[in-house]
Amino acid sequence: MSKISQWLKIIALSLLVLIIAVVIAITALINPNDYASDIEAVAKKNQLKLEIQGDISWQFFPQVGISVKQVLFSNDFISAGSIDELVITASLLGLINTNFDPENLPIDTINLVNGRVRYIAPNLLPIQFNKIALSINNFSLNGDDTDVSASAEVFNGLPLSIEATVAVQLDAQKIGRVKAANIQLRADQMSINGAVDADFTKSQIIGKLSSPSINMRRQIKTIQLNLPLFTMPSMSSATALTDVHFNSEFSINPWGYSNYTHQIFIDGQQFDVMVEADQSTNLMDASVTASQFRLGDYLPPQGSPGSEVQTAAIFAPLALPFILWQGDSQIELSVDEISMQTFSVRNLYTRLAGRNNLIKLSSLNADLFGGQLNASAALDLRDAQPSFSVQPQLNEIDLREAFLALTGKADAAGQLNVQMTVSGNGKDIFTIQQSLLGTGQFSVASPSLATINIEQTICQSLALLSGKTASGSFSDGTQLDALQGNLKFANGQLLISDLSSAIGNLKLRGRSSIQMIEQTYQLNADAVIAGSKSSPYGCAINQSLQNQLVPFICKGYFGPNGDGKPNCMPDQKVLGKLLQNTLLDKLGQKYLGTTGDESATSGVTAKDALKNFFKKN
């Protein structure tokens, strides 16, 4: 054996003996458990409650370090946290350098094993993170790259993980800048990639984040398996929310101006979201634009349970900025076309402004059913039961198009104009319907009904009164003159008063009540015919029945499962009186020789004639 080899062996054995001697000396002279109370005191000064229940021990292989077991901690946001083991190892070269400072700590790696955290955020439900693992390699606080990876489970087993290359730069013993590159954040089946640069000396955070395609439908179902309270909404399209991804760029100043630019893609539909927020003025402006949104794909099938609630909830995200931002907020929404299941809303534009859960809709404009919708509104979210007031206006709405789209039947036609003021409160559609209060007016130009001929119904009723067969030429439906009336909401009903229209010589006036929850209606109408015929092609009217008021009652159901045909008949009580008078007139003609014309001109009624007849006998 050469002398060099012998010397190397001697050196190696000497180093081993020295290391063993140092290890024995360190473990004998320094007990790290003696510093547990000091560590807890330092943590307390930094608003962290810390309790070390396990041992603090030295670790020498494969690296020199310290192992801390059974650590409990909490602060204002973490109600309960624990770590089974925390291992911190040091760099040998770093230990040799005795010039320790915050930028040159001799720490090489940090490993956390089996941590648990219960996180509590303001206005949100608590979130429990389990099986937390953390690994930091090449630890540095002087701007060099540090590899960070962490993982955890949330919602009873859903995996979370993050990997990134992080560079931390201290400035005057405070963190001045943090750069995170190659970020890969995974939440079960979802992933987000990007980079973030936070410069705390300038109070600015800039970054880019993006995601590949995410099947949100499948992800929501997975969450539902682990969190039964989280339900999968019912949607009409089987492919809805199967392809979701986004690109985001942001520049955030927590004390000044911030802006966010997002491109969100939902099943091939692009939404451009721009947000500008200024903490110095407490103002936030946001805009959402899109060329198309197939809203009907994301709503439940028509008539399915809870469809009304889900339809209203689809727009709930618009209220989130007003809830989260404590200053003045403004949002503009512009969509070229919103496709529902049976119709489309085009050229939608709306502008909302709010502060402290008070939202004002200053403008809502859209093209709908061949006409226009305009509205303004106010929404108060401060109470347990949100309240609202709205002033809708409908102009030139094509009723045939509307009825066909909403009910599948073209039972009515005409051009509708409505102007109303309505207020209400509640959390669901049923409570809101019961609370509605409001008034308004409406008119319908060239109205028509396909399911009933009102003139024919009245002619048949008057023929019964006169004892004749109804004559005239009648179509299958009803073509009315201009229809108008007043509207009122009360006790879950839509009340229509001062209703008036005409068909030839037939004048109609009446009132109606619509039960919104039961989807039923009742129309009380008075018919008066001023002339010998109901219309040029209508029935002949007995002179004794001309200008007589004949009340009618129509009832029906306008829900999706109804046949749409109203049940109309004269008021039985009034009909009985008219029928009685008509029979008396006929008796007078038969037994007393009087005619209806003579009775009318002489003032002698059949009833008076009968009295005279019985006196003579």
XYZ file of C-alpha atoms in Angstrom:
617
model
C 0.000 0.000 0.000
C 1.381 3.400 -0.953
C 2.143 6.057 1.596
C -0.498 8.334 0.007
C -3.208 5.749 0.617
C -2.076 5.315 4.209
C -2.154 9.053 4.796
C -5.680 9.325 3.291
C -6.927 6.585 5.597
C -5.394 8.284 8.585
C -6.968 11.623 7.611
C -10.374 10.007 7.053
C -10.258 8.198 10.395
C -9.110 11.361 12.102
C -12.008 13.334 10.600
C -14.460 10.622 11.596
C -13.123 10.620 15.163
C -13.282 14.413 15.186
C -16.865 14.454 13.909
C -17.882 11.858 16.461
C -16.171 13.857 19.174
C -17.913 17.034 18.022
C -21.301 15.252 17.907
C -20.768 13.862 21.425
C -19.621 17.250 22.683
C -22.570 19.089 21.111
C -25.167 16.612 22.343
C -23.571 16.570 25.816
C -23.045 20.282 26.196
C -26.083 21.722 24.334
C -29.606 20.472 24.932
C -31.879 22.193 22.368
C -34.944 21.509 24.522
C -33.630 24.162 26.908
C -34.473 26.780 24.251
C -38.111 25.729 23.711
C -39.471 28.481 25.984
C -37.295 31.107 24.263
C -38.607 30.043 20.833
C -42.199 30.247 22.099
C -41.565 33.731 23.528
C -40.153 35.024 20.226
C -43.195 33.611 18.396
C -45.550 35.341 20.849
C -43.911 38.696 20.131
C -44.770 38.115 16.466
C -48.482 37.446 17.205
C -48.082 33.678 16.893
C -49.113 31.367 19.716
C -46.628 28.483 19.675
C -46.355 25.391 21.858
C -43.646 22.752 21.440
C -44.977 19.549 22.988
C -42.410 17.107 21.597
C -38.614 16.886 21.679
C -36.116 19.181 19.994
C -33.215 16.981 18.951
C -30.023 17.174 16.956
C -29.782 15.556 13.556
C -26.342 14.793 12.095
C -26.905 12.456 9.185
C -27.176 12.896 6.283
C -26.933 16.595 7.205
C -26.491 18.564 10.378
C -29.741 19.947 11.622
C -32.478 20.110 14.240
C -35.711 18.132 14.441
C -38.723 19.565 16.305
C -41.701 17.302 16.980
C -45.312 17.912 17.980
C -45.661 21.656 17.414
C -48.975 23.463 18.000
C -49.624 27.013 16.740
C -52.393 29.528 16.064
C -53.000 33.204 15.274
C -55.815 35.500 14.139
C -56.464 33.485 10.957
C -55.343 29.992 11.962
C -57.635 28.784 14.721
C -55.699 25.519 15.116
C -52.477 24.289 13.561
C -50.131 21.423 14.260
C -46.952 19.859 12.856
C -45.834 16.307 13.593
C -42.216 17.058 12.724
C -40.205 20.018 11.454
C -36.638 19.346 10.295
C -34.183 22.184 9.555
C -30.755 21.309 8.210
C -27.701 23.542 7.811
C -25.035 23.930 5.192
C -21.564 22.876 6.422
C -19.973 25.770 4.561
C -22.532 28.067 6.140
C -21.681 26.761 9.596
C -17.994 27.405 8.992
C -18.817 31.057 8.285
C -19.494 32.490 11.732
C -20.750 35.814 10.295
C -24.418 34.994 10.643
C -27.015 37.577 9.572
C -30.585 37.322 8.267
C -29.354 37.275 4.665
C -26.815 34.500 5.324
C -28.511 32.048 7.636
C -26.749 28.682 7.500
C -30.043 26.937 6.613
C -29.966 24.544 3.664
C -33.304 22.704 3.764
C -36.612 22.888 5.628
C -38.943 19.918 5.693
C -42.358 19.809 7.323
C -44.080 16.468 7.862
C -47.807 15.902 8.392
C -49.123 19.326 9.270
C -52.730 20.379 9.867
C -54.231 23.868 9.664
C -57.749 25.169 10.237
C -57.916 28.465 8.354
C -60.573 31.093 9.102
C -61.062 33.997 6.686
C -63.482 36.882 7.247
C -67.010 36.223 5.874
C -66.057 32.704 4.740
C -66.539 29.211 6.111
C -63.515 27.666 7.893
C -61.258 25.471 5.732
C -59.353 22.493 7.106
C -56.016 21.539 5.490
C -54.695 18.072 6.347
C -51.573 16.035 5.554
C -49.551 19.180 4.871
C -46.026 18.515 3.602
C -43.428 21.182 2.809
C -39.984 20.897 1.285
C -37.591 23.842 0.788
C -34.209 23.182 -0.777
C -31.273 25.556 -1.257
C -32.804 27.940 1.244
C -31.708 31.512 0.634
C -32.727 35.021 1.611
C -30.209 36.851 -0.571
C -32.066 36.576 -3.888
C -30.766 33.163 -4.988
C -33.208 30.579 -6.320
C -34.882 28.350 -3.767
C -36.895 25.290 -4.730
C -40.211 25.059 -2.916
C -42.801 22.290 -3.061
C -45.808 21.739 -0.821
C -48.862 19.518 -0.730
C -51.995 19.111 1.372
C -55.509 17.718 1.376
C -58.694 19.750 1.669
C -62.433 18.963 1.680
C -62.000 15.472 3.108
C -59.298 14.245 0.765
C -59.014 16.484 -2.295
C -55.270 16.906 -3.065
C -53.539 20.272 -3.404
C -49.930 20.846 -4.418
C -47.626 23.644 -5.510
C -44.129 23.761 -6.930
C -42.141 26.898 -7.682
C -38.705 28.406 -7.905
C -38.660 31.230 -5.383
C -36.156 34.034 -4.876
C -36.416 36.055 -1.648
C -34.457 39.262 -1.192
C -34.114 40.952 2.217
C -33.932 44.708 2.575
C -32.941 46.108 5.975
C -33.742 42.754 7.607
C -37.227 42.778 6.060
C -38.458 40.903 3.034
C -38.085 43.370 0.179
C -38.873 41.233 -2.848
C -40.199 37.795 -3.632
C -40.118 36.324 -7.124
C -41.826 33.053 -7.901
C -41.216 31.464 -11.304
C -42.278 28.162 -12.829
C -45.333 28.057 -10.577
C -47.344 24.869 -10.919
C -50.413 24.869 -8.709
C -52.617 21.775 -8.774
C -55.979 21.356 -7.077
C -57.153 17.807 -7.723
C -57.821 17.779 -11.512
C -57.179 21.507 -12.003
C -53.824 23.152 -12.585
C -52.553 26.729 -12.825
C -49.199 27.859 -14.206
C -47.502 31.225 -14.015
C -45.088 33.616 -12.363
C -45.374 36.332 -9.697
C -43.001 39.155 -8.747
C -43.764 40.985 -5.499
C -41.697 44.100 -4.798
C -42.610 45.174 -1.265
C -40.372 48.234 -1.389
C -42.622 49.601 -4.150
C -45.806 47.959 -2.808
C -46.345 46.288 -6.158
C -47.166 42.741 -7.216
C -47.197 41.814 -10.894
C -47.740 38.451 -12.467
C -49.247 36.174 -15.055
C -51.342 33.082 -14.469
C -52.944 30.682 -16.907
C -54.543 27.280 -16.940
C -54.949 24.466 -19.425
C -58.432 23.155 -20.168
C -60.346 22.167 -17.024
C -63.381 19.882 -16.986
C -65.244 21.777 -14.275
C -68.220 19.441 -14.507
C -66.081 16.431 -13.586
C -64.219 18.431 -10.941
C -67.440 19.568 -9.257
C -68.669 15.970 -9.148
C -65.415 14.930 -7.471
C -65.768 17.681 -4.883
C -69.353 16.565 -4.279
C -68.158 13.036 -3.422
C -65.864 14.450 -0.743
C -68.134 17.284 0.341
C -71.810 16.222 0.130
C -73.009 19.736 1.008
C -71.554 20.903 -2.314
C -74.145 19.972 -4.947
C -73.754 19.700 -8.699
C -76.194 22.090 -10.407
C -78.562 20.656 -12.982
C -77.759 21.951 -16.481
C -79.522 21.487 -19.795
C -76.379 20.744 -21.804
C -74.340 17.605 -21.144
C -71.182 19.432 -22.309
C -71.648 22.554 -20.175
C -68.523 23.456 -18.118
C -66.408 20.692 -19.675
C -63.821 23.072 -21.195
C -62.839 25.998 -18.972
C -59.518 27.850 -19.007
C -58.171 31.366 -18.484
C -55.289 33.781 -18.972
C -54.688 36.504 -16.404
C -52.301 39.402 -16.005
C -52.302 41.645 -12.974
C -50.501 44.520 -11.326
C -51.484 45.014 -7.691
C -50.669 47.845 -5.347
C -52.359 47.199 -1.977
C -52.192 50.924 -1.130
C -52.683 52.450 -4.587
C -53.707 51.599 -8.146
C -54.234 48.004 -9.279
C -55.436 46.503 -12.542
C -56.405 43.032 -13.666
C -56.875 41.701 -17.197
C -58.530 38.323 -17.596
C -59.568 36.226 -20.545
C -61.942 33.500 -19.443
C -62.946 30.778 -21.876
C -66.046 28.716 -21.062
C -66.874 25.993 -23.574
C -65.459 28.043 -26.441
C -67.015 31.331 -25.290
C -64.578 34.146 -24.512
C -65.231 36.655 -21.726
C -62.922 39.662 -21.374
C -62.770 40.981 -17.816
C -61.051 44.250 -16.948
C -60.782 45.500 -13.355
C -59.215 48.732 -12.141
C -59.076 49.472 -8.416
C -57.553 52.438 -6.603
C -57.149 52.129 -2.851
C -56.196 55.793 -2.547
C -59.591 56.924 -3.865
C -61.547 53.802 -2.837
C -62.892 53.399 -6.377
C -63.204 50.225 -8.462
C -64.243 49.966 -12.117
C -64.853 46.656 -13.856
C -66.119 45.597 -17.252
C -67.202 42.242 -18.659
C -67.648 41.867 -22.416
C -68.509 38.910 -24.611
C -69.855 38.281 -28.068
C -72.016 35.324 -27.038
C -73.123 33.488 -23.925
C -75.208 30.319 -24.267
C -76.867 30.836 -20.907
C -79.540 28.241 -21.613
C -76.893 25.487 -21.542
C -76.143 26.237 -17.882
C -79.736 26.458 -16.660
C -81.744 23.430 -15.505
C -84.264 21.916 -17.916
C -87.542 23.801 -17.974
C -89.920 22.707 -15.246
C -87.266 20.866 -13.227
C -87.295 21.329 -9.416
C -85.402 24.415 -8.281
C -85.021 25.797 -11.789
C -86.254 29.259 -10.759
C -83.745 29.502 -7.905
C -80.808 28.376 -10.071
C -81.820 30.743 -12.878
C -81.624 33.683 -10.469
C -78.379 32.437 -8.890
C -76.541 32.330 -12.233
C -76.058 36.114 -12.027
C -74.992 36.133 -8.372
C -71.251 36.589 -9.247
C -72.073 40.113 -10.446
C -72.794 41.051 -6.822
C -69.471 39.694 -5.470
C -67.345 42.798 -6.239
C -69.800 44.973 -4.317
C -69.716 42.593 -1.354
C -65.911 42.205 -1.253
C -64.894 45.763 -2.154
C -65.611 48.214 0.657
C -65.444 51.350 -1.492
C -67.372 52.633 -4.501
C -67.765 50.064 -7.275
C -68.928 50.243 -10.883
C -69.436 47.338 -13.274
C -70.341 47.369 -16.947
C -71.634 44.209 -18.624
C -71.940 44.018 -22.392
C -72.923 40.872 -24.291
C -73.878 40.831 -27.975
C -76.146 37.801 -27.595
C -77.363 35.739 -24.645
C -78.965 32.516 -25.843
C -81.607 30.990 -23.642
C -83.200 27.602 -24.232
C -85.997 28.967 -26.458
C -85.081 32.591 -27.211
C -82.217 35.092 -27.291
C -81.484 38.446 -25.701
C -79.389 40.675 -27.933
C -77.277 43.787 -27.413
C -77.386 43.531 -23.627
C -75.763 46.407 -21.774
C -75.990 47.074 -18.065
C -74.206 49.365 -15.641
C -74.162 48.826 -11.884
C -72.750 51.018 -9.159
C -72.619 50.349 -5.442
C -71.061 50.779 -2.025
C -71.306 48.764 1.195
C -73.773 46.186 -0.189
C -75.979 48.876 -1.728
C -76.193 48.340 -5.499
C -77.798 50.637 -8.047
C -78.598 49.537 -11.576
C -78.463 52.792 -13.484
C -78.989 51.266 -16.909
C -80.186 47.997 -18.406
C -80.892 47.841 -22.121
C -81.530 44.852 -24.367
C -83.382 43.767 -27.500
C -85.960 41.131 -26.601
C -88.834 39.462 -28.504
C -88.676 41.995 -31.326
C -88.812 44.918 -28.877
C -86.696 46.585 -26.232
C -86.200 46.190 -22.493
C -85.075 49.155 -20.400
C -84.785 49.145 -16.632
C -83.229 50.778 -13.597
C -83.103 49.264 -10.116
C -81.674 49.392 -6.598
C -80.616 46.397 -4.467
C -79.942 46.418 -0.712
C -77.885 43.439 0.532
C -77.271 44.703 4.071
C -80.121 42.799 5.742
C -80.768 39.077 6.086
C -83.586 39.479 3.554
C -82.189 41.446 0.569
C -84.596 44.055 -0.775
C -84.896 45.714 -4.163
C -86.863 48.150 -6.257
C -86.960 48.089 -10.045
C -88.489 50.250 -12.780
C -88.831 48.060 -15.905
C -90.081 49.315 -19.243
C -90.976 47.103 -22.206
C -91.481 48.607 -25.638
C -93.011 46.934 -28.713
C -92.667 43.379 -27.382
C -94.013 40.834 -29.880
C -96.399 38.753 -27.759
C -96.610 35.926 -30.267
C -92.835 35.518 -30.224
C -92.773 35.799 -26.423
C -95.566 33.256 -25.823
C -94.052 30.815 -28.308
C -90.642 31.052 -26.632
C -91.856 30.936 -23.020
C -94.764 28.478 -23.280
C -94.238 26.726 -26.590
C -97.660 27.982 -27.807
C -98.501 31.037 -29.881
C -101.740 31.673 -27.965
C -101.529 35.483 -28.036
C -100.263 38.155 -30.380
C -99.850 41.914 -30.391
C -97.343 44.625 -29.541
C -96.939 45.011 -25.766
C -95.838 48.161 -23.957
C -95.375 48.139 -20.162
C -94.097 50.627 -17.614
C -93.921 49.677 -13.918
C -92.357 50.362 -10.539
C -91.928 47.234 -8.387
C -90.291 46.530 -5.020
C -89.798 43.363 -2.973
C -87.485 41.376 -0.722
C -86.382 37.806 -0.081
C -83.711 35.217 -0.808
C -85.628 32.898 -3.154
C -88.097 33.293 -5.990
C -91.107 32.229 -3.914
C -90.468 34.698 -1.078
C -89.823 37.450 -3.597
C -93.075 36.748 -5.457
C -95.051 36.951 -2.222
C -93.415 40.262 -1.248
C -93.831 42.126 -4.540
C -95.486 45.531 -4.401
C -95.842 47.866 -7.362
C -97.991 49.663 -9.890
C -97.845 50.319 -13.603
C -99.668 50.586 -16.910
C -99.730 48.510 -20.051
C -101.140 48.584 -23.553
C -101.300 46.081 -26.407
C -101.646 47.171 -30.008
C -103.529 44.790 -32.353
C -104.057 42.120 -29.666
C -105.384 38.694 -30.611
C -106.111 35.409 -28.848
C -105.822 32.058 -30.622
C -107.555 29.769 -28.120
C -110.947 31.484 -27.802
C -113.320 33.663 -29.833
C -114.717 36.099 -27.286
C -117.354 37.479 -29.670
C -118.691 34.000 -30.437
C -118.813 33.116 -26.729
C -120.808 36.262 -25.938
C -123.119 35.757 -28.934
C -123.885 32.190 -27.825
C -124.648 33.417 -24.309
C -126.945 36.197 -25.572
C -128.678 33.746 -27.922
C -129.463 31.612 -24.882
C -131.008 34.636 -23.213
C -133.134 35.484 -26.254
C -134.092 31.898 -26.970
C -132.570 31.936 -30.457
C -129.672 30.217 -32.200
C -126.485 32.223 -32.461
C -125.823 33.512 -35.950
C -122.798 35.107 -37.581
C -119.473 34.155 -39.100
C -116.735 33.575 -36.519
C -113.060 32.777 -36.859
C -111.121 30.419 -34.572
C -109.592 33.213 -32.494
C -110.227 36.767 -31.358
C -108.960 39.971 -32.911
C -109.378 42.848 -30.447
C -109.054 46.585 -30.717
C -106.285 48.191 -28.671
C -106.085 46.720 -25.153
C -104.982 48.708 -22.118
C -105.124 48.634 -18.346
C -103.396 49.258 -15.019
C -101.132 46.821 -13.156
C -100.602 46.195 -9.453
C -98.555 43.655 -7.469
C -99.862 42.599 -4.035
C -99.823 39.412 -1.901
C -98.267 37.228 -4.561
C -100.731 38.383 -7.201
C -100.557 40.535 -10.304
C -103.809 42.524 -10.398
C -105.013 44.109 -13.641
C -107.639 46.835 -13.356
C -109.396 49.251 -15.729
C -108.978 46.690 -18.483
C -110.677 47.892 -21.676
C -110.929 46.829 -25.312
C -113.527 46.251 -28.035
C -114.581 43.963 -30.900
C -116.800 45.859 -33.333
C -119.871 46.980 -31.359
C -118.845 44.784 -28.435
C -117.239 46.826 -25.697
C -115.203 45.022 -23.034
C -113.993 46.201 -19.686
C -112.873 44.259 -16.673
C -110.266 43.241 -14.140
C -108.010 40.227 -13.686
C -105.931 38.529 -11.006
C -102.886 36.346 -11.721
C -101.526 33.989 -9.050
C -97.813 33.953 -9.862
C -96.767 30.929 -7.785
C -99.769 28.749 -8.708
C -99.579 30.092 -12.304
C -103.357 30.518 -12.522
C -105.481 33.489 -13.526
C -109.060 34.725 -13.365
C -110.556 37.400 -15.602
C -113.770 39.173 -14.656
C -115.029 41.017 -17.757
C -118.171 42.995 -18.536
C -119.499 42.840 -22.101
C -121.840 45.501 -23.528
C -123.131 45.491 -27.141
C -124.246 48.893 -28.419
C -126.043 47.999 -31.662
C -128.197 45.457 -33.417
C -125.179 43.319 -34.368
C -122.031 42.427 -32.437
C -119.906 43.288 -35.503
C -120.409 43.482 -39.294
C -119.965 39.699 -39.521
C -121.190 38.910 -36.038
C -124.510 37.911 -34.516
C -127.810 39.812 -34.348
C -128.694 41.187 -30.921
C -132.196 41.230 -29.512
C -133.199 44.823 -28.796
C -134.060 43.944 -25.218
C -130.447 42.773 -24.708
C -128.780 45.702 -26.414
C -126.719 47.874 -24.042
C -127.178 45.234 -21.344
C -124.169 44.523 -19.185
C -123.258 40.816 -19.297
C -120.480 39.829 -16.842
C -118.145 36.985 -17.823
C -115.637 34.999 -15.768
C -112.617 33.352 -17.427
C -110.239 31.051 -15.573
C -107.093 29.282 -16.738
C -103.584 27.966 -16.064
C -100.539 29.353 -17.855
C -97.931 26.951 -16.497
C -95.819 24.720 -18.751
C -98.108 21.723 -18.203
C -101.406 23.482 -18.942
C -103.351 23.307 -22.213
C -103.556 27.112 -22.423
C -107.326 27.122 -23.043
C -109.315 29.398 -20.729
C -112.687 28.370 -19.313
C -115.072 31.291 -19.923
C -118.761 31.575 -19.042
C -121.218 34.322 -18.065
C -121.734 35.126 -14.405
C -124.470 32.702 -13.310
C -126.241 35.115 -10.951
C -126.526 37.919 -13.488
C -127.372 35.434 -16.227
C -130.270 34.148 -14.117
C -131.733 37.639 -13.706
C -131.409 38.449 -17.405
C -132.891 35.095 -18.309
C -135.804 35.724 -15.927
C -136.573 39.112 -17.487
C -136.330 37.659 -20.986
C -138.772 34.857 -20.139
C -141.210 37.378 -18.656
C -141.023 39.401 -21.858
C -141.799 36.270 -23.856
C -144.759 35.461 -21.600
C -146.035 39.000 -22.119
C -145.789 38.608 -25.889
C -147.616 35.274 -25.819
C -150.421 35.905 -23.354
C -150.837 39.683 -23.273
C -150.133 40.614 -26.867
C -147.253 42.913 -26.005
C -143.967 42.970 -27.845
C -140.545 43.850 -26.702
C -140.684 47.010 -28.810
C -144.023 48.065 -27.347
C -142.865 47.422 -23.822
C -139.851 49.514 -24.428
C -141.706 52.441 -26.002
C -144.661 52.483 -23.614
C -142.690 51.780 -20.510
C -144.850 48.697 -19.789
C -142.654 45.739 -18.982
C -143.689 42.129 -19.261
C -143.495 41.919 -15.501
C -146.003 44.772 -15.054
C -148.239 43.256 -17.724
C -148.290 39.937 -15.888
C -149.275 41.717 -12.694
C -152.193 43.378 -14.511
C -153.141 40.035 -16.082
C -153.361 38.312 -12.722
C -155.405 41.226 -11.265
C -157.959 40.913 -14.090
C -158.318 37.236 -13.428
